[in-house]
Amino acid sequence: MDEKDVSMEIQEISLDHNQRLPVSQKIDELSTETQNLKVHTEVKSINADSIPGPEVYDALLFLGIEYETLKKKYLEESELLKKKYFEECVERKRLYNEVIELKGNIRVFCRCRPLNQAEIANGSTSVVDFDPSRENELQIICSDSSKKQFKFDHVFRPGSDQEAVFAQTSPIVTSVLDGYNVCIFAYGQTGTGKTFTMEGTPENKGVNYRTLEELFQISRERSNIMNYELFVSMLEVYNEKIRDLLVEKSNQPPKKLEVKQAAEGTQEVPGLVEARVYGTNEVWGLLQSGSRIRSVGSTNANELSSRSHCLLRVTVKGENLVNGERTSSHLWLVDLAGSERVERIEAQGERLKESQFINKSLSALGDVISALASKTAHIPYRNSKLTHILQSSLGGDCKTLMFVQISPSAADLGETLCSLNFASRVRGIGCGPVRKQADLTKLFKYKQLAEKLKHEEKETKKLQDVCRSLQEKVRVLENQVAVERKTRLKQPLKEKKPPLGPSKLKMPLKEISNFLPPPSPIPPHKTMSYSAILPASTDDKENMLRPSAAATKTKSILQPRRTIAKKKPSLGPSKPRMMPVRRISYLLPPPSPILPASTDDRVNMPRPTAAVSNTKSFLQPRWASLSLRLPQTSTARVLQPKRRFSIETLPPEFNSHMITPLTAELKSRGAMGSQSFVRNPYRIQRISRIFSPLPGSRTASGATVQATPTAMRSCSKFMEAGSLRPKHSFVRDPKKFLYYTPY
Ligand SMILES: Nc1ncnc2c1ncn2[C@@H]1O[C@H](COP(=O)(O)OP(=O)(O)OP(=O)(O)O)[C@@H](O)[C@H]1O
């Protein structure tokens, strides 16, 4: 019986009897007891030693609080540091850009390669001379032993290594991280080291690799506030065709690439490979693979001559982690094809064609640079693929750096001078910040505006002075008028003449259009007063001009300060007497029926025509609108007033001294007469203006005519009412003048 059979038997026994064996039962009981004992012992030991006291809890609590405080402090300080760093970055960016702007947005570095083996073997000598005291200058010894000096932003001598070159270049390339578009290109004769400067060799890596290395380095440094993504594209422009250098060569024909304008206005090449790069390790391999595909050929100037322009584009997309600001900028690193003379390299066939394309695009680049220099409105970017691609990164706010590569060999003297002259022209663009130069044009405009403003201010000041002096004169005259008015008001009482008018008619000077005549030796009934010209019961009464029918009923109207007369058709045979009134408000009759052409009694109005009669009276007023001659015994017919205007007359003693522009002219023509021009009030206006006194002229009595307020008002009034406008706006104030108001 084997072991299997025994266990089967035990199982059967157990199942049969449905109960366990006493041994196994005992074992179970014992194991349970042991377990309980174990737990009991453990619990006992815990109670004794392991439960921490309240001091431990306190300590734990304290540590927890301290941990929280420290954590909070750390977070605060790191925030503060971040902020400070950000501020520093902003300030650095601002200062750096200021420096770049001051130096010029286009900078030119010159690099001279050493004499190569072949040249040394040929016994070629160097024609480039460097003055140790002048770092940025070089001299070219011409064939006639004369020296030509050139100055650039930096000059690298044959001994300068790649590191020294990049040390000067790095501030410009890194501004791409601040959101600026940057373009660096190497220009020069074939075999002068353009590719060496830009690409370099595995032992002496050039600007391209070092740039990416620097960009990675800085983006790592700024990682706490900035997040950068770097992309690389590589293309060549060969015979005016764009070729993607990051696409592996295949049997399929290459994709046709074109320059297109993106929605944001930048120039893009749709379909161009854009490789995201994360570190320097992959970059070198990528650049090398691109360079390998590049079109090269052998010329007698360079065994591995670049037959195309090689463009490396680094796109930087940045996100500011503090303020969320996003930037996207391009850095172009261009290795141009050699600027060689076709005949010099003895190019033929394919090489000749290549050279022609190369020279054409280089000349287009020269044109763009010239246009940028002369700030012409149109920059011919589209004349070549090269300039079209670089459009967004050449000129304006972009930062441009040009390496002009030269050979020291005497054999290359001509080409060297050509390259240096071109580079000098390019540098001319960057003489001073682009924005500053743009401001100069604006500055000139502002200067002109400022001068104009200054002149206008001067004029205004002058006018204000004139206005002030006129106001002063008016004030003086107002006082005089007030005194005169008082005197006149007293006089009629003394002489028992009818009162001049109710005192309530005392109006401010502005509203006074006339004064009553001074007391006259002529009996009252012969003077041109209201009482005289409005007899109560004769025909003359009807002939008198009156303002309205109602007016005649009111006595107050008959005693105005301003005398109102009505013109009559016939005034009788007697010689009319000159009114000593200075101004009379006159109501004009309708023109034709009431103004007989040939009676002495008519109202003789001055007019400047040759037909005017010999009567000099119309010439008497100096500031008068009209001189009025009225008969001593008038038999005027009452006429319906047509128009109302003011007439001024002057006392006869003014006659001989009155000189106005018009009288002078009329006198000289002998054309002064007495013909009335009442019919044409517009002419009156003009005459009134012309009759206004000459500045500073004085009357026989010594009064300054110019200062007479009536004259001023008279003149201004007509100027205002008629087509003749006052010269200056300040005399347009309607309150200052009485108006000639036709009604
Ligand atoms: N500064 C330098 N120091 C040492 N060697 C240099 C220097 N510059 C150029 N060279 C060497 O001169 C040769 C020609 O240089 P490179 O090919 O860069 O000229 P290139 O201007 O690019 O010519 P191409 O326009 O024909 O392409 C290379 O062998 C390069 O290593």
Coordinates of N, CA, C and O in Angstrom, one line a residue, residues 630-722:
L630 N -28.8 169.5 -47.0 CA -30.2 169.7 -46.8 C -30.6 171.2 -46.9 O -29.8 172.1 -46.5
P631 N -31.7 171.5 -47.5 CA -32.1 172.9 -47.6 C -32.5 173.5 -46.3 O -32.9 172.8 -45.4
Q632 N -32.4 174.8 -46.3 CA -32.9 175.5 -45.0 C -34.4 175.4 -45.0 O -35.0 175.2 -43.9
T633 N -35.0 175.6 -46.1 CA -36.5 175.5 -46.2 C -36.8 174.3 -47.0 O -36.7 174.3 -48.3
S634 N -37.1 173.3 -46.4 CA -37.3 172.1 -47.2 C -38.8 171.9 -47.5 O -39.6 172.1 -46.6
T635 N -39.0 171.4 -48.7 CA -40.4 171.1 -49.0 C -40.4 169.6 -49.5 O -40.8 169.3 -50.6
A636 N -40.0 168.8 -48.6 CA -39.8 167.4 -49.0 C -41.1 166.7 -49.0 O -42.0 166.9 -48.2
R637 N -41.2 165.8 -50.0 CA -42.4 165.0 -50.1 C -42.2 163.7 -49.2 O -41.1 163.2 -49.2
V638 N -43.2 163.3 -48.5 CA -43.0 162.1 -47.7 C -42.9 160.9 -48.6 O -43.7 160.7 -49.4
L639 N -41.9 160.2 -48.3 CA -41.6 159.0 -49.2 C -41.6 157.8 -48.3 O -41.2 157.9 -47.1
Q640 N -42.0 156.7 -48.9 CA -41.9 155.5 -48.1 C -40.5 155.0 -48.0 O -39.8 155.0 -49.0
P641 N -40.0 154.8 -46.8 CA -38.6 154.4 -46.7 C -38.4 153.0 -47.3 O -39.2 152.1 -47.2
K642 N -37.3 153.0 -48.0 CA -37.0 151.7 -48.6 C -35.9 151.0 -47.8 O -36.0 149.9 -47.5
R643 N -34.9 151.8 -47.6 CA -33.8 151.2 -46.8 C -33.3 152.2 -45.8 O -33.4 153.4 -46.0
R644 N -32.7 151.7 -44.9 CA -32.2 152.6 -43.8 C -30.6 152.4 -43.7 O -30.1 151.3 -43.7
F645 N -30.0 153.4 -43.6 CA -28.5 153.3 -43.4 C -28.0 154.5 -42.7 O -28.7 155.5 -42.6
S646 N -26.9 154.5 -42.3 CA -26.3 155.6 -41.5 C -25.5 156.5 -42.4 O -24.7 156.0 -43.3
I647 N -25.6 157.7 -42.2 CA -24.8 158.7 -43.0 C -24.0 159.5 -42.0 O -24.4 160.0 -41.0
E648 N -22.8 159.7 -42.4 CA -21.9 160.5 -41.5 C -21.5 161.7 -42.3 O -21.2 161.7 -43.5
T649 N -21.5 162.8 -41.7 CA -21.0 164.0 -42.3 C -19.9 164.6 -41.4 O -19.8 164.3 -40.2
L650 N -19.2 165.5 -41.9 CA -18.2 166.1 -41.2 C -18.3 167.6 -41.2 O -18.8 168.2 -42.2
P651 N -17.9 168.3 -40.2 CA -17.9 169.7 -40.3 C -17.0 170.2 -41.4 O -16.0 169.6 -41.7
P652 N -17.4 171.3 -42.0 CA -16.6 171.8 -43.1 C -15.1 172.0 -42.8 O -14.3 171.9 -43.7
E653 N -14.8 172.4 -41.6 CA -13.4 172.7 -41.3 C -12.5 171.5 -41.5 O -11.3 171.6 -41.6
F654 N -13.1 170.3 -41.7 CA -12.3 169.2 -41.9 C -11.8 169.0 -43.3 O -10.9 168.3 -43.6
N655 N -12.5 169.8 -44.2 CA -12.4 169.6 -45.6 C -10.9 169.5 -46.1 O -10.5 168.5 -46.7
S656 N -10.2 170.6 -45.9 CA -8.9 170.7 -46.5 C -7.9 169.7 -46.0 O -6.9 169.4 -46.6
H657 N -8.2 169.1 -44.9 CA -7.2 168.1 -44.3 C -7.6 166.7 -44.5 O -6.9 165.8 -44.1
M658 N -8.7 166.5 -45.1 CA -9.1 165.1 -45.3 C -8.4 164.4 -46.5 O -8.6 164.8 -47.6
I659 N -7.7 163.4 -46.2 CA -7.1 162.7 -47.3 C -7.4 161.2 -47.0 O -7.0 160.6 -46.0
T660 N -8.0 160.6 -48.0 CA -8.3 159.2 -47.9 C -7.7 158.6 -49.1 O -7.5 159.3 -50.1
P661 N -7.6 157.3 -49.2 CA -7.1 156.7 -50.4 C -7.9 157.1 -51.6 O -7.5 157.3 -52.7
L662 N -9.3 157.1 -51.4 CA -10.1 157.4 -52.5 C -10.0 158.9 -52.9 O -9.9 159.2 -54.1
T663 N -10.1 159.8 -51.9 CA -10.0 161.2 -52.3 C -8.7 161.5 -53.0 O -8.7 162.2 -54.0
A664 N -7.7 160.8 -52.5 CA -6.4 161.1 -53.1 C -6.5 160.6 -54.6 O -6.0 161.4 -55.5
E665 N -7.1 159.5 -54.8 CA -7.1 159.0 -56.2 C -8.0 159.8 -57.0 O -7.7 160.2 -58.1
L666 N -9.2 160.2 -56.5 CA -10.1 161.0 -57.2 C -9.5 162.4 -57.5 O -9.7 162.9 -58.6
K667 N -8.8 162.9 -56.5 CA -8.2 164.2 -56.8 C -7.2 164.1 -57.9 O -7.1 165.0 -58.7
S668 N -6.5 163.1 -57.8 CA -5.4 162.9 -58.9 C -6.1 162.8 -60.2 O -5.5 163.2 -61.3
R669 N -7.3 162.2 -60.3 CA -7.9 162.1 -61.6 C -8.8 163.3 -61.9 O -9.4 163.4 -63.0
G670 N -9.0 164.2 -60.9 CA -9.9 165.3 -61.1 C -11.3 164.9 -61.3 O -12.0 165.4 -62.1
A671 N -11.6 163.9 -60.6 CA -12.9 163.3 -60.9 C -13.9 163.4 -59.7 O -14.7 162.5 -59.5
M672 N -13.8 164.4 -59.0 CA -14.7 164.5 -57.9 C -15.9 165.4 -58.2 O -15.8 166.5 -58.7
G673 N -17.0 164.9 -57.9 CA -18.2 165.6 -58.2 C -19.2 165.4 -57.1 O -18.9 164.9 -56.1
S674 N -20.4 165.8 -57.4 CA -21.4 165.8 -56.4 C -22.6 164.8 -56.7 O -23.6 164.8 -56.1
Q675 N -22.3 164.0 -57.7 CA -23.4 163.1 -58.1 C -23.7 162.1 -57.0 O -22.8 161.6 -56.4
S676 N -25.0 161.9 -56.8 CA -25.4 161.1 -55.7 C -25.2 159.6 -56.1 O -25.3 159.2 -57.2
F677 N -24.9 158.9 -55.1 CA -24.8 157.4 -55.3 C -25.6 156.7 -54.2 O -25.4 155.6 -53.9
V678 N -26.6 157.5 -53.8 CA -27.5 156.9 -52.8 C -28.2 155.7 -53.3 O -28.5 154.8 -52.6
R679 N -28.4 155.7 -54.6 CA -29.2 154.5 -55.2 C -28.5 153.2 -55.0 O -29.1 152.2 -55.1
N680 N -27.2 153.3 -54.9 CA -26.5 152.0 -54.8 C -25.8 151.9 -53.4 O -24.7 152.3 -53.2
P681 N -26.6 151.3 -52.5 CA -26.0 151.3 -51.1 C -24.7 150.4 -51.0 O -23.9 150.6 -50.2
Y682 N -24.6 149.5 -51.9 CA -23.4 148.7 -51.8 C -22.2 149.5 -52.2 O -21.1 149.3 -51.7
R683 N -22.3 150.4 -53.1 CA -21.2 151.3 -53.4 C -20.9 152.1 -52.2 O -19.8 152.4 -51.9
I684 N -22.0 152.5 -51.5 CA -21.8 153.4 -50.3 C -20.9 152.6 -49.3 O -20.0 153.1 -48.8
Q685 N -21.2 151.4 -49.2 CA -20.5 150.6 -48.3 C -19.0 150.6 -48.7 O -18.1 150.8 -47.8
R686 N -18.8 150.4 -49.9 CA -17.4 150.4 -50.3 C -16.7 151.7 -50.1 O -15.6 151.8 -49.6
I687 N -17.4 152.8 -50.5 CA -16.9 154.1 -50.3 C -16.6 154.4 -48.9 O -15.6 154.9 -48.5
S688 N -17.6 154.0 -48.0 CA -17.4 154.2 -46.6 C -16.1 153.6 -46.1 O -15.4 154.2 -45.3
R689 N -15.9 152.5 -46.7 CA -14.7 151.8 -46.2 C -13.4 152.5 -46.7 O -12.5 152.7 -46.0
I690 N -13.5 152.9 -47.9 CA -12.4 153.6 -48.5 C -12.2 155.0 -47.8 O -11.1 155.5 -47.6
F691 N -13.3 155.6 -47.4 CA -13.2 156.9 -46.8 C -12.8 156.8 -45.3 O -12.6 157.8 -44.7
S692 N -12.6 155.7 -44.8 CA -12.2 155.6 -43.5 C -10.8 156.3 -43.3 O -10.0 156.2 -44.3
P693 N -10.6 156.9 -42.2 CA -9.4 157.8 -42.1 C -8.1 157.0 -42.2 O -8.0 155.9 -41.9
L694 N -7.2 157.7 -42.7 CA -5.9 157.1 -42.8 C -5.3 157.1 -41.4 O -5.5 157.9 -40.6
P695 N -4.5 156.0 -41.2 CA -4.0 155.9 -39.8 C -3.1 157.1 -39.4 O -2.3 157.6 -40.2
G696 N -3.5 157.6 -38.3 CA -2.7 158.7 -37.7 C -3.0 160.0 -38.3 O -2.4 161.0 -37.8
S697 N -3.9 160.2 -39.2 CA -4.1 161.5 -39.7 C -4.9 162.4 -38.7 O -5.7 161.9 -38.0
R698 N -4.6 163.6 -38.8 CA -5.2 164.5 -37.8 C -6.1 165.5 -38.5 O -5.8 166.0 -39.6
T699 N -7.1 165.9 -37.8 CA -8.0 167.0 -38.3 C -7.4 168.3 -38.0 O -6.4 168.4 -37.3
A700 N -8.1 169.3 -38.6 CA -7.6 170.7 -38.4 C -7.6 171.0 -36.9 O -6.8 171.7 -36.4
S701 N -8.6 170.4 -36.2 CA -8.8 170.7 -34.8 C -7.8 169.9 -33.9 O -7.8 170.0 -32.7
G702 N -7.1 169.1 -34.6 CA -6.1 168.3 -33.9 C -6.6 167.0 -33.4 O -5.9 166.2 -32.8
A703 N -7.8 166.6 -33.7 CA -8.3 165.3 -33.3 C -7.7 164.2 -34.2 O -7.6 164.4 -35.4
T704 N -7.5 163.1 -33.5 CA -7.0 162.0 -34.3 C -8.2 161.3 -35.0 O -9.0 160.8 -34.3
V705 N -8.2 161.3 -36.2 CA -9.4 160.8 -37.0 C -9.5 159.3 -36.8 O -10.5 158.8 -36.6
Q706 N -8.4 158.7 -36.8 CA -8.4 157.2 -36.8 C -9.1 156.7 -35.5 O -9.7 155.7 -35.5
A707 N -8.9 157.5 -34.5 CA -9.4 157.1 -33.2 C -10.9 157.3 -33.0 O -11.5 156.9 -32.0
T708 N -11.5 158.0 -34.0 CA -12.9 158.2 -33.8 C -13.7 156.9 -33.9 O -13.6 156.2 -34.8
P709 N -14.5 156.7 -32.9 CA -15.2 155.4 -32.8 C -16.2 155.3 -33.9 O -16.4 154.2 -34.5
T710 N -16.8 156.4 -34.3 CA -17.8 156.4 -35.3 C -17.1 155.9 -36.6 O -17.7 155.1 -37.3
A711 N -16.0 156.4 -36.9 CA -15.3 156.0 -38.1 C -15.0 154.5 -38.1 O -15.2 153.8 -39.1
M712 N -14.5 154.1 -36.9 CA -14.1 152.7 -36.9 C -15.4 151.8 -37.1 O -15.4 150.9 -37.8
R713 N -16.4 152.3 -36.4 CA -17.6 151.5 -36.5 C -18.2 151.5 -37.9 O -18.6 150.6 -38.5
S714 N -18.1 152.8 -38.4 CA -18.7 152.9 -39.8 C -17.9 152.0 -40.7 O -18.5 151.3 -41.5
C715 N -16.6 152.0 -40.6 CA -15.8 151.2 -41.5 C -16.1 149.7 -41.3 O -16.5 149.0 -42.3
S716 N -16.1 149.4 -40.1 CA -16.2 148.0 -39.8 C -17.6 147.5 -40.1 O -17.8 146.4 -40.6
K717 N -18.6 148.4 -39.9 CA -20.0 148.0 -40.1 C -20.2 147.6 -41.6 O -20.7 146.6 -41.9
F718 N -19.6 148.5 -42.5 CA -19.9 148.2 -43.9 C -19.1 147.0 -44.3 O -19.5 146.2 -45.2
M719 N -17.9 146.9 -43.7 CA -17.2 145.7 -44.1 C -17.9 144.4 -43.7 O -17.9 143.4 -44.4
E720 N -18.6 144.6 -42.5 CA -19.3 143.4 -42.0 C -20.5 143.1 -42.8 O -20.8 142.0 -43.2
A721 N -21.2 144.2 -43.2 CA -22.5 144.0 -43.8 C -22.3 143.7 -45.3 O -23.1 142.9 -45.9
G722 N -21.3 144.2 -45.9 CA -21.2 144.0 -47.3 C -20.3 142.9 -47.6 O -19.9 142.1 -46.8

